[in-house]
Amino acid sequence: LAKTTQPISMDSYEGQEVNITCSHNNIATNDYITWYQQFPSQGPRFIIQGYKTKVTNEVASLFIPADRKSSTLSLPRVSLSDTAVYYCLVGGYNFNKFYFGSGTKLNVKP
Amino acid sequence: EAGVAQSPRYKIIEKRQSVAFWCNPISGHATLYWYQQILGQGPKLLIQFQNNGVVDDSQLPKDRFSAERLKGVDSTLKIQPAKLEDSAVYLCASSLDTRLAEQFFGPGTRLTVL
């Protein structure tokens, strides 16, 4: 399983766009990139998944460059309720296996 | 639709005691996962079932941990005997399939070993 590197923590203010970048230099051809969100005392929750270029859903966008060695999760106009830990995962094609790193703790301030 | 159910939510035991956690996945989900999450770390996969067969248990400490998924639905994770380092949140998740499938997590069981 390819491992990932993310910033340990980030601060932002309400209404700002937040970009969290993840490095995955050893990504395999079949690997997909998936992001999960985890609030305290809850299990992680799926945010978005992609393979290349750009994916957008109702809560986030995922940007993946051509070499796929990194990816960026973009959260538009964050609110206090977006304060959480965000995990970047790589894998999934074979038996849906992923590796959770330590994640990025996002702190949104008023 | 009902989510992944886990019980108990909290458990406190002394070292060398045994403990069991129960998980009921989302109806129709063939794949079930047990994760261990130590404070400040990301979840670590302990075991993955596809229906009632084990897909991956490479990170399960088999000398003390065991898990089963009878009839391919509910699952139980047991620790016997528990050690102090087993203090963690044990998360159960399920997914519809085994390829690129969204995993739905339960609320977890917080275990404290004294």
Short mmCIF file of C-alpha atoms in Angstrom, two decimals:
data_model
loop_
_atom_site.label_atom_id
_atom_site.label_comp_id
_atom_site.label_asym_id
_atom_site.label_seq_id
_atom_site.Cartn_x
_atom_site.Cartn_y
_atom_site.Cartn_z
CA LEU A 1 0.00 0.00 0.00
CA ALA A 2 1.31 3.40 -0.95
CA LYS A 3 1.88 5.70 2.02
CA THR A 4 0.89 9.31 2.11
CA THR A 5 2.33 12.49 3.59
CA GLN A 6 0.11 15.34 4.73
CA PRO A 7 0.63 18.43 6.88
CA ILE A 8 -0.07 17.64 10.52
CA SER A 9 -2.32 20.65 11.00
CA MET A 10 -3.74 23.72 9.28
CA ASP A 11 -5.59 26.79 10.45
CA SER A 12 -8.20 28.69 8.49
CA TYR A 13 -10.97 31.22 8.97
CA GLU A 14 -14.63 30.90 8.21
CA GLY A 15 -15.51 31.66 4.60
CA GLN A 16 -12.03 30.93 3.25
CA GLU A 17 -11.13 28.25 0.74
CA VAL A 18 -8.89 25.57 2.22
CA ASN A 19 -6.50 23.44 0.20
CA ILE A 20 -4.92 20.39 1.80
CA THR A 21 -2.16 18.76 -0.20
CA CYS A 22 -1.17 15.13 0.09
CA SER A 23 2.02 13.55 -1.25
CA HIS A 24 1.96 9.94 -2.49
CA ASN A 25 5.14 9.37 -4.47
CA ASN A 26 4.74 5.59 -4.63
CA ILE A 27 1.22 5.51 -5.99
CA ALA A 28 0.56 2.48 -8.17
CA THR A 29 -1.13 2.51 -11.55
CA ASN A 30 -4.35 1.03 -10.20
CA ASP A 31 -4.51 3.14 -7.05
CA TYR A 32 -7.22 5.71 -6.54
CA ILE A 33 -7.03 8.68 -4.19
CA THR A 34 -9.70 9.01 -1.55
CA TRP A 35 -10.28 11.55 1.19
CA TYR A 36 -12.11 10.96 4.45
CA GLN A 37 -13.16 13.38 7.18
CA GLN A 38 -13.29 12.51 10.87
CA PHE A 39 -14.90 14.49 13.66
CA PRO A 40 -14.00 13.80 17.30
CA SER A 41 -15.71 10.72 18.72
CA GLN A 42 -16.99 9.66 15.29
CA GLY A 43 -15.86 7.28 12.60
CA PRO A 44 -14.36 8.67 9.38
CA ARG A 45 -16.71 9.77 6.63
CA PHE A 46 -16.09 9.60 2.87
CA ILE A 47 -15.61 12.94 1.14
CA ILE A 48 -14.38 12.35 -2.39
CA GLN A 49 -12.48 9.94 -4.62
CA GLY A 50 -10.61 10.36 -7.88
CA TYR A 51 -8.05 8.89 -10.25
CA LYS A 52 -6.75 11.83 -12.26
CA THR A 53 -7.40 15.48 -13.18
CA LYS A 54 -10.30 16.98 -11.25
CA VAL A 55 -13.29 15.61 -9.42
CA THR A 56 -15.97 17.77 -7.84
CA ASN A 57 -18.96 16.95 -5.68
CA GLU A 58 -21.28 18.96 -3.49
CA VAL A 59 -18.79 19.36 -0.66
CA ALA A 60 -15.27 19.38 -2.15
CA SER A 61 -13.02 19.26 -5.16
CA LEU A 62 -10.07 16.98 -5.70
CA PHE A 63 -7.19 18.01 -7.95
CA ILE A 64 -4.76 15.37 -9.19
CA PRO A 65 -1.85 16.35 -11.46
CA ALA A 66 -0.79 14.23 -14.39
CA ASP A 67 2.00 12.42 -12.53
CA ARG A 68 -0.45 11.57 -9.69
CA LYS A 69 2.30 11.85 -7.07
CA SER A 70 0.26 14.34 -5.11
CA SER A 71 -3.31 15.49 -4.76
CA THR A 72 -5.10 18.49 -3.29
CA LEU A 73 -8.40 18.50 -1.48
CA SER A 74 -10.16 21.83 -1.83
CA LEU A 75 -12.90 22.86 0.58
CA PRO A 76 -14.74 25.99 -0.56
CA ARG A 77 -15.85 28.56 2.01
CA VAL A 78 -15.22 26.55 5.16
CA SER A 79 -17.31 26.94 8.29
CA LEU A 80 -16.65 26.12 11.93
CA SER A 81 -18.28 22.74 11.38
CA ASP A 82 -15.50 21.78 8.96
CA THR A 83 -13.07 21.57 11.88
CA ALA A 84 -11.98 17.94 11.70
CA VAL A 85 -9.16 15.61 10.72
CA TYR A 86 -8.83 14.95 7.00
CA TYR A 87 -7.22 11.76 5.74
CA CYS A 88 -5.74 11.19 2.32
CA LEU A 89 -5.77 7.53 1.30
CA VAL A 90 -4.31 5.76 -1.70
CA GLY A 91 -5.37 2.36 -2.96
CA GLY A 92 -8.74 0.75 -3.19
CA TYR A 93 -8.56 -1.18 -6.42
CA ASN A 94 -7.53 -4.45 -4.80
CA PHE A 95 -10.00 -5.50 -2.14
CA ASN A 96 -10.72 -1.91 -1.24
CA LYS A 97 -7.63 -1.71 0.97
CA PHE A 98 -6.36 1.67 2.02
CA TYR A 99 -3.73 3.03 4.36
CA PHE A 100 -4.80 5.73 6.78
CA GLY A 101 -1.93 8.03 7.69
CA SER A 102 -2.07 10.46 10.59
CA GLY A 103 -4.21 12.94 8.69
CA THR A 104 -4.37 16.74 8.72
CA LYS A 105 -6.11 18.44 11.60
CA LEU A 106 -7.98 21.43 10.18
CA ASN A 107 -8.94 24.12 12.66
CA VAL A 108 -11.45 26.67 11.36
CA LYS A 109 -11.59 29.86 13.37
CA PRO A 110 -14.43 32.42 13.48
CA GLU B 1 -31.01 3.83 5.82
CA ALA B 2 -29.55 2.59 9.10
CA GLY B 3 -25.83 3.01 9.57
CA VAL B 4 -23.21 0.69 10.99
CA ALA B 5 -24.08 -0.23 14.56
CA GLN B 6 -21.51 -0.99 17.24
CA SER B 7 -21.72 -1.93 20.88
CA PRO B 8 -20.76 -1.21 23.50
CA ARG B 9 -19.77 2.42 22.98
CA TYR B 10 -17.42 2.42 25.95
CA LYS B 11 -15.64 -0.31 27.87
CA ILE B 12 -13.21 -0.20 30.76
CA ILE B 13 -11.37 -3.35 31.77
CA GLU B 14 -8.25 -4.32 33.62
CA LYS B 15 -5.25 -5.81 31.87
CA ARG B 16 -5.38 -9.55 31.31
CA GLN B 17 -9.19 -9.47 31.15
CA SER B 18 -11.08 -10.30 28.00
CA VAL B 19 -13.46 -8.10 26.03
CA ALA B 20 -15.68 -8.44 22.99
CA PHE B 21 -17.05 -5.87 20.58
CA TRP B 22 -20.03 -6.33 18.29
CA CYS B 23 -20.72 -4.82 14.89
CA ASN B 24 -23.78 -4.89 12.65
CA PRO B 25 -22.99 -3.58 9.16
CA ILE B 26 -25.30 -1.83 6.76
CA SER B 27 -27.74 -4.29 5.24
CA GLY B 28 -26.45 -5.76 2.01
CA HIS B 29 -22.83 -4.77 2.56
CA ALA B 30 -20.64 -7.74 1.79
CA THR B 31 -17.39 -6.32 3.12
CA LEU B 32 -16.74 -5.64 6.79
CA TYR B 33 -13.66 -4.07 8.38
CA TRP B 34 -12.34 -3.74 11.91
CA TYR B 35 -9.94 -0.88 12.59
CA GLN B 36 -7.99 0.11 15.67
CA GLN B 37 -7.49 3.82 16.21
CA ILE B 38 -5.05 4.90 18.90
CA LEU B 39 -5.38 8.48 20.12
CA GLY B 40 -3.77 10.91 17.68
CA GLN B 41 -3.29 8.34 14.93
CA GLY B 42 -5.23 7.28 11.87
CA PRO B 43 -7.23 4.05 11.86
CA LYS B 44 -5.24 0.86 11.38
CA LEU B 45 -6.93 -2.05 9.62
CA LEU B 46 -7.02 -5.16 11.80
CA ILE B 47 -9.12 -7.50 9.71
CA GLN B 48 -11.28 -7.41 6.59
CA PHE B 49 -14.08 -9.86 5.76
CA GLN B 50 -15.73 -10.49 2.43
CA ASN B 51 -19.04 -12.10 3.38
CA ASN B 52 -17.89 -14.59 6.04
CA GLY B 53 -14.39 -15.14 4.67
CA VAL B 54 -11.24 -13.31 5.76
CA VAL B 55 -9.64 -11.15 3.05
CA ASP B 56 -6.85 -9.64 5.14
CA ASP B 57 -5.82 -10.15 8.75
CA SER B 58 -2.14 -9.36 8.36
CA GLN B 59 -2.17 -6.69 11.07
CA LEU B 60 -4.29 -8.60 13.57
CA PRO B 61 -2.29 -9.66 16.67
CA LYS B 62 -3.50 -13.21 16.46
CA ASP B 63 -2.06 -14.27 19.80
CA ARG B 64 -4.68 -12.15 21.57
CA PHE B 65 -7.15 -10.84 19.01
CA SER B 66 -9.77 -12.87 17.19
CA ALA B 67 -12.68 -11.97 14.97
CA GLU B 68 -15.51 -13.78 13.31
CA ARG B 69 -18.35 -12.97 10.99
CA LEU B 70 -20.83 -15.77 11.21
CA LYS B 71 -23.39 -15.96 8.40
CA GLY B 72 -21.71 -13.03 6.67
CA VAL B 73 -23.60 -10.35 8.59
CA ASP B 74 -22.75 -9.42 12.20
CA SER B 75 -19.20 -9.57 13.43
CA THR B 76 -17.48 -9.88 16.79
CA LEU B 77 -13.95 -8.79 17.67
CA LYS B 78 -12.43 -10.26 20.83
CA ILE B 79 -9.33 -9.44 22.81
CA GLN B 80 -8.04 -12.00 25.27
CA PRO B 81 -6.06 -11.16 27.33
CA ALA B 82 -6.02 -7.39 27.01
CA LYS B 83 -2.87 -5.32 27.41
CA LEU B 84 -2.48 -1.67 28.32
CA GLU B 85 -1.48 -0.84 24.73
CA ASP B 86 -4.85 -2.11 23.48
CA SER B 87 -6.48 1.06 24.77
CA ALA B 88 -7.95 2.60 21.64
CA VAL B 89 -11.13 3.14 19.69
CA TYR B 90 -12.22 0.10 17.72
CA LEU B 91 -14.03 1.06 14.56
CA CYS B 92 -16.17 -1.17 12.42
CA ALA B 93 -16.89 -0.26 8.80
CA SER B 94 -18.71 -1.85 5.92
CA SER B 95 -18.82 -1.39 2.17
CA LEU B 96 -20.99 -2.65 -0.62
CA ASP B 97 -18.10 -4.16 -2.50
CA THR B 98 -14.38 -4.71 -2.38
CA ARG B 99 -13.24 -2.36 -5.12
CA LEU B 100 -13.17 1.42 -4.77
CA ALA B 101 -16.16 1.29 -2.51
CA GLU B 102 -17.04 3.91 0.05
CA GLN B 103 -16.54 2.62 3.55
CA PHE B 104 -19.22 3.50 6.07
CA PHE B 105 -17.97 3.65 9.63
CA GLY B 106 -19.75 3.03 12.88
CA PRO B 107 -19.33 5.28 15.94
CA GLY B 108 -16.66 3.03 17.44
CA THR B 109 -16.07 1.44 20.83
CA ARG B 110 -13.68 3.25 23.13
CA LEU B 111 -11.68 0.70 25.12
CA THR B 112 -9.68 1.66 28.18
CA VAL B 113 -7.39 -0.97 29.67
CA LEU B 114 -6.23 -0.21 33.21
#
